[in-house]
Coordinates of C-alpha atoms in Angstrom, one line a residue:
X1110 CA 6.4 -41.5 -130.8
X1111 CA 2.9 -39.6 -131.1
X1112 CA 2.4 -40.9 -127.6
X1113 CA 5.3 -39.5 -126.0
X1114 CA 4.9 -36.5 -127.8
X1115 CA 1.5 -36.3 -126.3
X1116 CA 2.3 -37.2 -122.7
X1117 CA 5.1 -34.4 -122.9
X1118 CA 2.5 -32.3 -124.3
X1119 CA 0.2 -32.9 -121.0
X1120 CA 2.7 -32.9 -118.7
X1121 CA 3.6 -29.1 -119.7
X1122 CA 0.0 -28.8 -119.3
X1123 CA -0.3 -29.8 -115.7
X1124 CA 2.9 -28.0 -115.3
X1125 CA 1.4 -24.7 -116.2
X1126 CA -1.4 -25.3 -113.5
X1127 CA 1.3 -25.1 -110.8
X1128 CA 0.8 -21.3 -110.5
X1129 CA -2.8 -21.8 -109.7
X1130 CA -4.2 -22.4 -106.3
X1131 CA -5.5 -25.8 -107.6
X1132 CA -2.2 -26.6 -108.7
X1133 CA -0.8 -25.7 -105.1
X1134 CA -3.7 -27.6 -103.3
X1135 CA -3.1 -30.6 -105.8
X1136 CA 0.8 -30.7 -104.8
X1137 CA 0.3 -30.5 -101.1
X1138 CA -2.5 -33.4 -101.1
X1139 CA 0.2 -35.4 -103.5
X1140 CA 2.8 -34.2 -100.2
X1141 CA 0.2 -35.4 -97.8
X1142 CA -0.3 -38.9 -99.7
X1143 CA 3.5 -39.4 -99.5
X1144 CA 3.7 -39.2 -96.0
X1145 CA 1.0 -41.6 -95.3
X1146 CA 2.0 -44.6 -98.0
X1147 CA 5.7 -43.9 -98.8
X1148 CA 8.1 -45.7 -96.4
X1149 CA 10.1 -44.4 -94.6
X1150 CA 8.2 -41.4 -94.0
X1151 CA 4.6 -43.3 -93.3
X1152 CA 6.6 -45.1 -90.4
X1153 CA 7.7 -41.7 -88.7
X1154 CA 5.4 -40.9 -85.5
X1155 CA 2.4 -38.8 -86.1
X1156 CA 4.0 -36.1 -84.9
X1157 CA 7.0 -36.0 -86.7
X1158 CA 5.1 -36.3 -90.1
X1159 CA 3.0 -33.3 -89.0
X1160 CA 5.7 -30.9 -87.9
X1161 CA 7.3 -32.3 -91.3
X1162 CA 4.1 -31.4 -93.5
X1163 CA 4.2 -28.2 -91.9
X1164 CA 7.4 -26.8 -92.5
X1165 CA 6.8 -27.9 -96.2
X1166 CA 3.8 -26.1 -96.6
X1167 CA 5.8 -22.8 -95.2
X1168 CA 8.3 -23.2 -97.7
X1169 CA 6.6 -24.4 -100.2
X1170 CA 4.1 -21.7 -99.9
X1171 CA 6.6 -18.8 -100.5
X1172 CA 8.6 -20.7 -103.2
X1173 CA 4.3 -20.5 -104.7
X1174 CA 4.0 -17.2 -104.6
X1175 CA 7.0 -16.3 -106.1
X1176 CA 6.7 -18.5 -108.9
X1177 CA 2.8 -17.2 -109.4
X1178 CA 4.0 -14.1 -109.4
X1179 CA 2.0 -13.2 -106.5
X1180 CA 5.2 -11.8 -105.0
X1181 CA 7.8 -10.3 -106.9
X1182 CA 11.4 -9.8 -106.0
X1183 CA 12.4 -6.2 -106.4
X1184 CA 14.3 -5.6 -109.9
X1185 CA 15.7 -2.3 -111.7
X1186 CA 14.7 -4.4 -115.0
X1187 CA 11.5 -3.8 -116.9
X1188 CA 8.3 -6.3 -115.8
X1189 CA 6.7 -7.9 -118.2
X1190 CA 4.0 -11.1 -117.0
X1191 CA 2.9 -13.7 -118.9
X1192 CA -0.5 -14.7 -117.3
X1193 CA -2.1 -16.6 -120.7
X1194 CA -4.8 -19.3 -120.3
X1195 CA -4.5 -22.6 -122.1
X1196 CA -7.5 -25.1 -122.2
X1197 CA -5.7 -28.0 -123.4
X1198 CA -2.6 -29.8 -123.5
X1199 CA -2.0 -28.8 -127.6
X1200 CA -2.7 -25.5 -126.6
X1201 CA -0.2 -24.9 -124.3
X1202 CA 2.4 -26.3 -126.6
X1203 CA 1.5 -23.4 -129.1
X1204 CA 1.7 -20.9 -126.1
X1205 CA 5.2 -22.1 -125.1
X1206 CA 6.6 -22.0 -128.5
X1207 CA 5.3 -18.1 -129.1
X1208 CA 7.2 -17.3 -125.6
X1209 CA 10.2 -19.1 -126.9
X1210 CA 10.5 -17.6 -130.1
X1211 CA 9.2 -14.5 -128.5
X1212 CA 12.3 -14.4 -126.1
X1213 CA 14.9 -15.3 -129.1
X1214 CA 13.5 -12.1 -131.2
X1215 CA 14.1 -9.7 -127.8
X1216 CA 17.8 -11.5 -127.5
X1217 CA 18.7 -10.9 -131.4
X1218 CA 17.6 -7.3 -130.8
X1219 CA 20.0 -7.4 -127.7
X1220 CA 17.6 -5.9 -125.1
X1221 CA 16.4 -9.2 -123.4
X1222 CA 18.6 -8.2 -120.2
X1223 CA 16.2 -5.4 -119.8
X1224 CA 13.0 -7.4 -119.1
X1225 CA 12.5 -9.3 -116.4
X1226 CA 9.7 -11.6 -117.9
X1227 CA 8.1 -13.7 -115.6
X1228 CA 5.0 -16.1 -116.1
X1229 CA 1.1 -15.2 -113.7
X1230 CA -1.0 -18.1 -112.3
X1231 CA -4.1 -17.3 -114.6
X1232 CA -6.0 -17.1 -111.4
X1233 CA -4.7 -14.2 -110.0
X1234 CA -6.6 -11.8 -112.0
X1235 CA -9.6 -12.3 -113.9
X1236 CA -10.9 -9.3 -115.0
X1237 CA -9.2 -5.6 -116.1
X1238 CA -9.9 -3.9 -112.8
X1239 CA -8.0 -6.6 -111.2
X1240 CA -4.6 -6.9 -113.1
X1241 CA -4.5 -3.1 -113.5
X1242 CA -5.1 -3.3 -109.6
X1243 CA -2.0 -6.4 -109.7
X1244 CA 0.1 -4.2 -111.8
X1245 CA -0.1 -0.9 -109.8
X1246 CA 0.5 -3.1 -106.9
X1247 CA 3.6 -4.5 -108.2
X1248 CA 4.9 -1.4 -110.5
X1249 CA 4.6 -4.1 -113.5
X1250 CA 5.3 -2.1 -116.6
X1251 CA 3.1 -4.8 -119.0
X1252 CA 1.2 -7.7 -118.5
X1253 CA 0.3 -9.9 -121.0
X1254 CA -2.8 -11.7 -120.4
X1255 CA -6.1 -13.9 -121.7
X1256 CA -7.0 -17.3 -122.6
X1257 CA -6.2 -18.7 -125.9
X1258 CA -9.0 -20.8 -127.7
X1259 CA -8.5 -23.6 -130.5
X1260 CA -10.4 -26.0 -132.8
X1261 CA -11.7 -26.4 -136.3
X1262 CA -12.3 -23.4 -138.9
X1263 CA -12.5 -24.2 -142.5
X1264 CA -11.4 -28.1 -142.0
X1265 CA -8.3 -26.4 -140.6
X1266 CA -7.1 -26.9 -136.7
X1267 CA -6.5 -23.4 -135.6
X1268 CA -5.3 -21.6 -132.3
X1269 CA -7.1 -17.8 -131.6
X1270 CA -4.5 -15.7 -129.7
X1271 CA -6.5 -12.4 -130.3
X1272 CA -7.4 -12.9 -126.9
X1273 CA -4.4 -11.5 -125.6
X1274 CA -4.8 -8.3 -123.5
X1275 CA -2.5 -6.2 -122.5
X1276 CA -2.3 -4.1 -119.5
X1277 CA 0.6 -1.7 -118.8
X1278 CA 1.5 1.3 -116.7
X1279 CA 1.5 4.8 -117.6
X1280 CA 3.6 7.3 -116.0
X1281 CA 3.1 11.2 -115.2
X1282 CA -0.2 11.2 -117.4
X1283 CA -3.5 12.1 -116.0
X1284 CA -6.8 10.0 -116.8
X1285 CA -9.5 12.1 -118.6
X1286 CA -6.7 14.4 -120.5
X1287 CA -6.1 15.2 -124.1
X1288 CA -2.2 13.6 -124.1
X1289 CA -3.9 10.7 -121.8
X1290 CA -6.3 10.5 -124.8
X1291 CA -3.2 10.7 -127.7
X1292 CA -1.6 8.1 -125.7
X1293 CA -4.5 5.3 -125.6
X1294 CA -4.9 6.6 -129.7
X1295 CA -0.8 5.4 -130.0
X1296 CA -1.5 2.4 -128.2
X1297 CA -4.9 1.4 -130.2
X1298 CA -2.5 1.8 -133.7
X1299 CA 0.0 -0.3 -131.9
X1300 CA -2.8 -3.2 -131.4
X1301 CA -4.6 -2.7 -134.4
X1302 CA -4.9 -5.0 -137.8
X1303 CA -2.9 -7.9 -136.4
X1304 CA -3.2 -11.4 -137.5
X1305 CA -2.5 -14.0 -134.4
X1306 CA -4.6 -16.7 -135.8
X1307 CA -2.0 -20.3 -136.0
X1308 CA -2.8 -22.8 -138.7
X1309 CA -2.1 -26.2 -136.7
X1310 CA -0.8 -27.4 -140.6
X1311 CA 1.3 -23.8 -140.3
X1312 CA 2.3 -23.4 -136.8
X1313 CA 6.1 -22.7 -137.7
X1314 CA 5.3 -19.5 -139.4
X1315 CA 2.0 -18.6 -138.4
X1316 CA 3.4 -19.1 -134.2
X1317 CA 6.8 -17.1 -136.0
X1318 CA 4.4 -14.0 -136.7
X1319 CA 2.7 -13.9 -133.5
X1320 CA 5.9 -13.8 -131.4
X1321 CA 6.8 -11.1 -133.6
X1322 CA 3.3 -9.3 -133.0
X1323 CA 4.4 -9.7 -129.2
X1324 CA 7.3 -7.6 -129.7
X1325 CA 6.2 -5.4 -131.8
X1326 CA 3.8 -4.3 -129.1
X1327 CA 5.9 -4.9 -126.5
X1328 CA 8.7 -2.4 -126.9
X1329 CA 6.2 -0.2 -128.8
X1330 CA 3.6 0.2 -125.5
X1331 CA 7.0 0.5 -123.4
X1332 CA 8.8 3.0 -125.7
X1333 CA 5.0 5.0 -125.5
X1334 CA 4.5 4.6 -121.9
X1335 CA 7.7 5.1 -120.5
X1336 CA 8.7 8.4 -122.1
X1337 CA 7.7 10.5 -119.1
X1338 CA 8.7 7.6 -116.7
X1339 CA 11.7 9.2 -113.9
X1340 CA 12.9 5.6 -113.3
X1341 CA 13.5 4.8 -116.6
X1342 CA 14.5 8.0 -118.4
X1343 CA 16.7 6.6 -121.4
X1344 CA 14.6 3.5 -121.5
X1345 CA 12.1 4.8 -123.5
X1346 CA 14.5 6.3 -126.5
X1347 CA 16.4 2.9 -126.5
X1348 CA 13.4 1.1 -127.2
X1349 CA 11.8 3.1 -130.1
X1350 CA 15.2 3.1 -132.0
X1351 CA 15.0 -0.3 -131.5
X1352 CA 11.3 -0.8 -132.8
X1353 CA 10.7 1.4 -135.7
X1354 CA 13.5 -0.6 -138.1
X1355 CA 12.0 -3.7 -136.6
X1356 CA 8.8 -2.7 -137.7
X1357 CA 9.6 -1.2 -141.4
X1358 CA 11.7 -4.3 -141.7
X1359 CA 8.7 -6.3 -141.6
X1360 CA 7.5 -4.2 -144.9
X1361 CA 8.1 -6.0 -148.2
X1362 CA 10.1 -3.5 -150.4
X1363 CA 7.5 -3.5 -153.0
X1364 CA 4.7 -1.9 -150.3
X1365 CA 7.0 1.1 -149.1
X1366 CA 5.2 3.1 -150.8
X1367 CA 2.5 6.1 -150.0
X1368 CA -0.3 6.3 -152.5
X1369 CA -2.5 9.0 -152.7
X1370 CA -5.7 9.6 -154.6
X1371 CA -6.6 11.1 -157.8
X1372 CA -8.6 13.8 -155.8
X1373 CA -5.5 13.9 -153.4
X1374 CA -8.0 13.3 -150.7
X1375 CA -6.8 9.9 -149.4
X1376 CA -3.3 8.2 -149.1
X1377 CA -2.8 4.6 -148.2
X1378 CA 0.3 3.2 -147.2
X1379 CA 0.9 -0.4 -144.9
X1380 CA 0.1 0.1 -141.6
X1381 CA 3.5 -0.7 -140.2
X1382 CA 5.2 2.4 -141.8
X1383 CA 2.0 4.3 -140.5
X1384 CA 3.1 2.8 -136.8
X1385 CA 6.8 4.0 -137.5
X1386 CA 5.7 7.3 -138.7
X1387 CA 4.1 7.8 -135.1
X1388 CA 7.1 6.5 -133.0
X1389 CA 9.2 8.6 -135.1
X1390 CA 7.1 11.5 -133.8
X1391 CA 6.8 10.3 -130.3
X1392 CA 10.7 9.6 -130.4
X1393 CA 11.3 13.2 -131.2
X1394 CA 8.6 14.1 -128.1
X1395 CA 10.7 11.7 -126.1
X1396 CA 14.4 13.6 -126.3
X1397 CA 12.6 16.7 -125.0
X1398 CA 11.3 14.4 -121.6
X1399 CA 14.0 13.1 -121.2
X1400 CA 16.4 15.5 -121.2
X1401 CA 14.1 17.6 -118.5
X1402 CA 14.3 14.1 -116.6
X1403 CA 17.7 14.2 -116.4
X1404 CA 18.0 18.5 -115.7
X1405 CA 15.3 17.6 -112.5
X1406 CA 17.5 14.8 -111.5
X1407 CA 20.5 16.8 -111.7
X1408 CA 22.2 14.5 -114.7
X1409 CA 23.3 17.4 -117.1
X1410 CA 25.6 15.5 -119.0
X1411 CA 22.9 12.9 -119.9
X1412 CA 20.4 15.8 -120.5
X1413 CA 23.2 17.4 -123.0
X1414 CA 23.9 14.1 -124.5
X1415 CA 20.0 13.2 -125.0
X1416 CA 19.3 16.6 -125.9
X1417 CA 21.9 17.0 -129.0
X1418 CA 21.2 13.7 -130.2
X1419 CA 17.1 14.9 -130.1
X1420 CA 18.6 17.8 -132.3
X1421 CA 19.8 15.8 -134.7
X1422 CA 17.1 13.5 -135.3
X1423 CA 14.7 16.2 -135.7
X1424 CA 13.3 16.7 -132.5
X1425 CA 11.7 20.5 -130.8
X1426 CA 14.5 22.5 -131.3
X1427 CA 13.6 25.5 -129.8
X1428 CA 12.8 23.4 -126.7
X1429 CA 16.4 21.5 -126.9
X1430 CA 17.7 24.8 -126.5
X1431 CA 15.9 25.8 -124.1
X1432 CA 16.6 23.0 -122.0
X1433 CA 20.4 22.9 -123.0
X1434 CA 20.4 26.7 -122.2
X1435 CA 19.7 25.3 -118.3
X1436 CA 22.2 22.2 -118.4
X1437 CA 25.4 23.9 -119.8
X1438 CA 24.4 26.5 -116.9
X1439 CA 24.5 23.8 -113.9
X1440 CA 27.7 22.5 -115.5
X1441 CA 29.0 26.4 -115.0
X1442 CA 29.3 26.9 -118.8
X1443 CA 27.8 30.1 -118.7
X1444 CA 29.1 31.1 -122.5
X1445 CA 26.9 27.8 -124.1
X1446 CA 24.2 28.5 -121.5
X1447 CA 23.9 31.9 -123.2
X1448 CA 24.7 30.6 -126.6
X1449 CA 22.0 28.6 -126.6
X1450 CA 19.5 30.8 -125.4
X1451 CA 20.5 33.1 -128.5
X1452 CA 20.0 29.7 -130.6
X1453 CA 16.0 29.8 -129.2
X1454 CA 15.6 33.3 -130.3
X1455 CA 16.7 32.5 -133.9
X1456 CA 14.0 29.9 -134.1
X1457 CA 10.9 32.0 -132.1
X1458 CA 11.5 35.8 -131.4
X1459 CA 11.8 37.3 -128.0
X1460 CA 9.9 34.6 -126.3
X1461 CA 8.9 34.8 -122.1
X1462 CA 11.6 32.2 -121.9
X1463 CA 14.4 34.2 -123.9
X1464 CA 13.8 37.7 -122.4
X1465 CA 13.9 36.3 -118.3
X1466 CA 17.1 33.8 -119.8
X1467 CA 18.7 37.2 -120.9
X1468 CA 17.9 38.9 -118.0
X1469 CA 19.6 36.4 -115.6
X1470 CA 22.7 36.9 -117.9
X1471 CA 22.8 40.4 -117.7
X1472 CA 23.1 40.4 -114.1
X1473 CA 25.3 37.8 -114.3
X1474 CA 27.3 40.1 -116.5
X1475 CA 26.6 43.0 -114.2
X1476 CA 25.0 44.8 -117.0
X1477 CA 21.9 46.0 -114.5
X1478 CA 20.6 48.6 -117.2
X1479 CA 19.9 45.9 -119.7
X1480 CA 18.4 43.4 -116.9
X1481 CA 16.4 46.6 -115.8
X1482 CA 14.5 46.1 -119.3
X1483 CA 14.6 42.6 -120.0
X1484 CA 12.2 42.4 -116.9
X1485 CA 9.9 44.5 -118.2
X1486 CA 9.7 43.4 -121.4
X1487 CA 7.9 40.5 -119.5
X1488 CA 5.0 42.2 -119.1
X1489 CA 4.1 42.1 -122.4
X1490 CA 4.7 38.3 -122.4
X1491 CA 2.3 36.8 -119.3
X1492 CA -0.5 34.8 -119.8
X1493 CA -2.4 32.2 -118.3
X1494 CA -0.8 29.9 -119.9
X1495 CA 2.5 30.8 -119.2
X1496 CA 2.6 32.2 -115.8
X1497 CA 3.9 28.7 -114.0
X1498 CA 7.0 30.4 -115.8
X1499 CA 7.2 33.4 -113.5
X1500 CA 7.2 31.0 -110.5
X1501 CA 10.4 28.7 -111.9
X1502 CA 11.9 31.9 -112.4
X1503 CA 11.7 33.2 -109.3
X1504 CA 12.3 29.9 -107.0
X1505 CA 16.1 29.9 -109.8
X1506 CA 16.8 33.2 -109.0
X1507 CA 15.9 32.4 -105.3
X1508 CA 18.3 29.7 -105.7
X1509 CA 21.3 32.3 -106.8
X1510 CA 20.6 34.7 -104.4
X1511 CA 21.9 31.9 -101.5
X1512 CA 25.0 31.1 -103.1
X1513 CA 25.6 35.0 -103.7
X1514 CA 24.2 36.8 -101.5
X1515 CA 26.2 39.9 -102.1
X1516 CA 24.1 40.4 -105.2
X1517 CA 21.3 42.0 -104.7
X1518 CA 20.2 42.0 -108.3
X1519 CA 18.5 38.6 -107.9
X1520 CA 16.7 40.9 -104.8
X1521 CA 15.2 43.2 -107.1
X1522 CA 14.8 40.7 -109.9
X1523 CA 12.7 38.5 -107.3
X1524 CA 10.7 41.9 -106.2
X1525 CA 9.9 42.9 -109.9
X1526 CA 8.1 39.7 -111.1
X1527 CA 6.5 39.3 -108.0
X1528 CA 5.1 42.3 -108.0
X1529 CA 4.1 42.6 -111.4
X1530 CA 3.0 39.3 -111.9
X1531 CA 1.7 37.2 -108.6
X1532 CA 1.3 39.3 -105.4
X1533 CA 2.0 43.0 -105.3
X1534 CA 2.4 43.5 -101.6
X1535 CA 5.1 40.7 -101.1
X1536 CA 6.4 41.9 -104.1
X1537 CA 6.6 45.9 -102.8
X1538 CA 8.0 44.5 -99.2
X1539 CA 10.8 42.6 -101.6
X1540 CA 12.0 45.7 -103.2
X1541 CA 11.5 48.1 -100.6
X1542 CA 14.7 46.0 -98.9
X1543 CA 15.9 46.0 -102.0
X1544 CA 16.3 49.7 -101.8
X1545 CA 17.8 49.5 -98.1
X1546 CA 20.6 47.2 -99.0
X1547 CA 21.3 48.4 -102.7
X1548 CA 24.3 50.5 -103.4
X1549 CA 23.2 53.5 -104.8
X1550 CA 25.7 53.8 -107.6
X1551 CA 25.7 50.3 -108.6
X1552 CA 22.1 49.6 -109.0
X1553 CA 21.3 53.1 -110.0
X1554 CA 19.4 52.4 -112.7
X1555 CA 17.5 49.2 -110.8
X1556 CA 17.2 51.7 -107.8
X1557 CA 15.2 54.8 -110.2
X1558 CA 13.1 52.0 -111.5
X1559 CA 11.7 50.8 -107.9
X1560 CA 11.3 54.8 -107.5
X1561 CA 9.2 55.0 -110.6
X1562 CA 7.0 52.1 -109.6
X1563 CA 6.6 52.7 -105.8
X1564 CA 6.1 56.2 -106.6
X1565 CA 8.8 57.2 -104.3
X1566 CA 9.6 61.2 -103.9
X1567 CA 12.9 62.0 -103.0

């Protein structure tokens, strides 16, 4: 029994090599050896055997670099690669049990059908440069990669897994950034303090914990790394709801506890509720991307839906306003639009973003007086830091101004922040039409303001 245990032990060895270029080179010289010794083939005219061993390598050659992973077949799922080293036959055995137990833990979650998990010849990338090359390449969302080591420690056959690197793909974040920096932080708590040594006299449990190390850091690195992804908007929210019960679950009852000091300087608690406590936070962060994911893609009733449910679970709630302040408008509920709006002022007073939202109602509403000072209570309200919001301002109101172009509110709206904000000549040429088209007793007051400015005499 021990020996056919150990020849099906090698022969998952050598069929792990397969994904290699050696293992490709070794199957075609097998092919090659075939057609010279194995009857009937041998006995075909030279020819014929070479136009044969030709058309095999051509197919066999793209069936290799599919199932290398050198190509990959285009997929809405989330990538994961496997591209883990064994050095033995034993070795590989341990690998293939981790993936397999690995895979059961994402299917009793009920998210496997989201990955597509596919295994790397080991010799496709050998250093970081290179799979981070691979995965850009490929838009691979994680790869999971290294060589795993084994042999004695303490009398005890082990296996070392904390080899394992992983590699994933970050989206909308600039390198060399403070949230690029938070995000690597989040990532290095993710990976941090876990055990992935296997006890050959253990391996049931000990290869158990590992697989669940795996996911741990799987959906944590993807629930990070996607939140500001535009292909996978929800993604990222389904994940951490997913993770940070899996993760507390994993705390025995008697350790959920915080302790803190004497001197109150210091608090200890197990790292896994420390990791939660983070997702939590980056969970809330992620309802906010999301939902301005879905308002630039045009999706306002998955922006509402994300948005409320953000609310609830304690997310920015001054910016889920703000954002459902713009969705309920593109879904021509101008009554919550403004409601909402109202529901940002209650939580930080007269704002840039509350004053130019009031504005656009007012003319909405035809109430010109009140938009008349609404603009220039935003004067008081520029700075550096907020001046990008002067220019979404004025490319919206842009926008209104096409489909009703018998208002010429938006005209003098456009003028006005222009003018005192970003480029006074455009913005005198834009109100100086303004004047030419306005009706004099419907924009009086807008009209006596441009006066004022221009330092127009009657």
């Amino acid at each position: 029994m021990e020996k056919i245990n150990y020849v099906i032990n090698f022969l998952r060895y050598l069929d792990s090599r397969k994904r290699s270029k050696t293992g490709y080179l070794i199957f075609l010289i097998f092919i090659l050896i075939l057609e010279l010794i194995y009857p009937p083939i041998s006995q075909l005219h030279l020819n014929l055997r070479a136009i044969l061993f030709l058309v095999i390598i051509v197919i066999s050659f793209n069936i290799w670099m599919f199932l290398s992973g050198r190509w990959i077949l285009p997929t809405k799922k989330l990538k994961i690669g496997i591209a883990l080293k064994s050095l033995d036959a034993s070795t590989q055995k341990i690998i293939d049990k981790t993936l397999l137990l690995f895979n059961d833990e994402l299917n009793k979650l009920r998210i496997r059908d989201k990955f597509y998990i596919y295994k790397i010849g080991h010799d496709v990338f050998n250093t970081f440069e290179q799979a981070e090359k691979y995965l850009n390449k490929w838009e691979v969302n994680l790869i999971i990669h290294g060589t795993i080591y084994s042999g004695n420690a303490n009398s005890n056959y082990r296996y070392d897994l904390k080899n394992f690197n992983f590699t994933y793909l970050m989206y909308n974040t600039q390198q060399q950034t403070p949230l690029w920096d938070l995000v690597k932080n989040d990532i290095q708590l993710i990976l941090s303090n876990r055990d992935w040594i296997i006890e050959e006299s253990n391996d049931i449990i000990d290869t158990n914990k590992v697989s669940k190390n795996l996911v741990e850091i799987l959906l944590s690195i993807l629930s990070i790394t996607l939140c500001r992804s535009y292909k996978h908007p929800e993604i990222s929210i389904q994940l951490i709801k997913k993770v940070i019960p899996y993760l507390e679950n994993h705390i025995p009852p008697e350790k959920k506890k915080i302790k803190i000091d004497k001197s109150k300087q210091k608090i200890s608690m197990p790292i896994n509720l420390l990791r939660s406590g983070r997702l939590r936070t980056i969970l809330n962060s992620c309802y906010i991307n999301t939902g301005r994911i879905f308002l630039y893609q045009q999706k306002y009733n998955e922006a509402v839906t994300t948005l409320t449910e953000g609310i609830e679970r304690g997310a920015n709630k001054y910016q889920c306003y703000n954002a459902l302040s713009v969705a309920y408008f593109y879904l021509h509920n101008l009554e919550k639009a403004e409601f909402y709006t109202k529901k940002m002022n209650e939580i930080k007073r007269n704002t840039l973003n509350y004053i130019v939202n009031m504005a656009f109602f007012s003319i909405k509403r035809c109430e010109y007086d009140n938009a008349v000072n609404y603009y220039e209570e935003t004067r008081n309200k520029i700075s550096r830091k907020n001046n990008f919001v002067i220019e979404e301002v004025i490319e919206f109101l842009k926008s209104r101004q096409k489909e009703d172009k018998t208002e010429f509110a938006y005209q003098y709206a456009i003028g006005l922040l222009k003018y005192n904000h970003l480029d006074k000549a455009e913005g005198k040429q834009i109100l100086l039409r303004f004047l030419k088209k306005a009706e004099e007793d419907k924009y009086r007051v807008m009209i006596a303001k441009i006066k004022f400015i221009l330092k127009i005499r009657e």
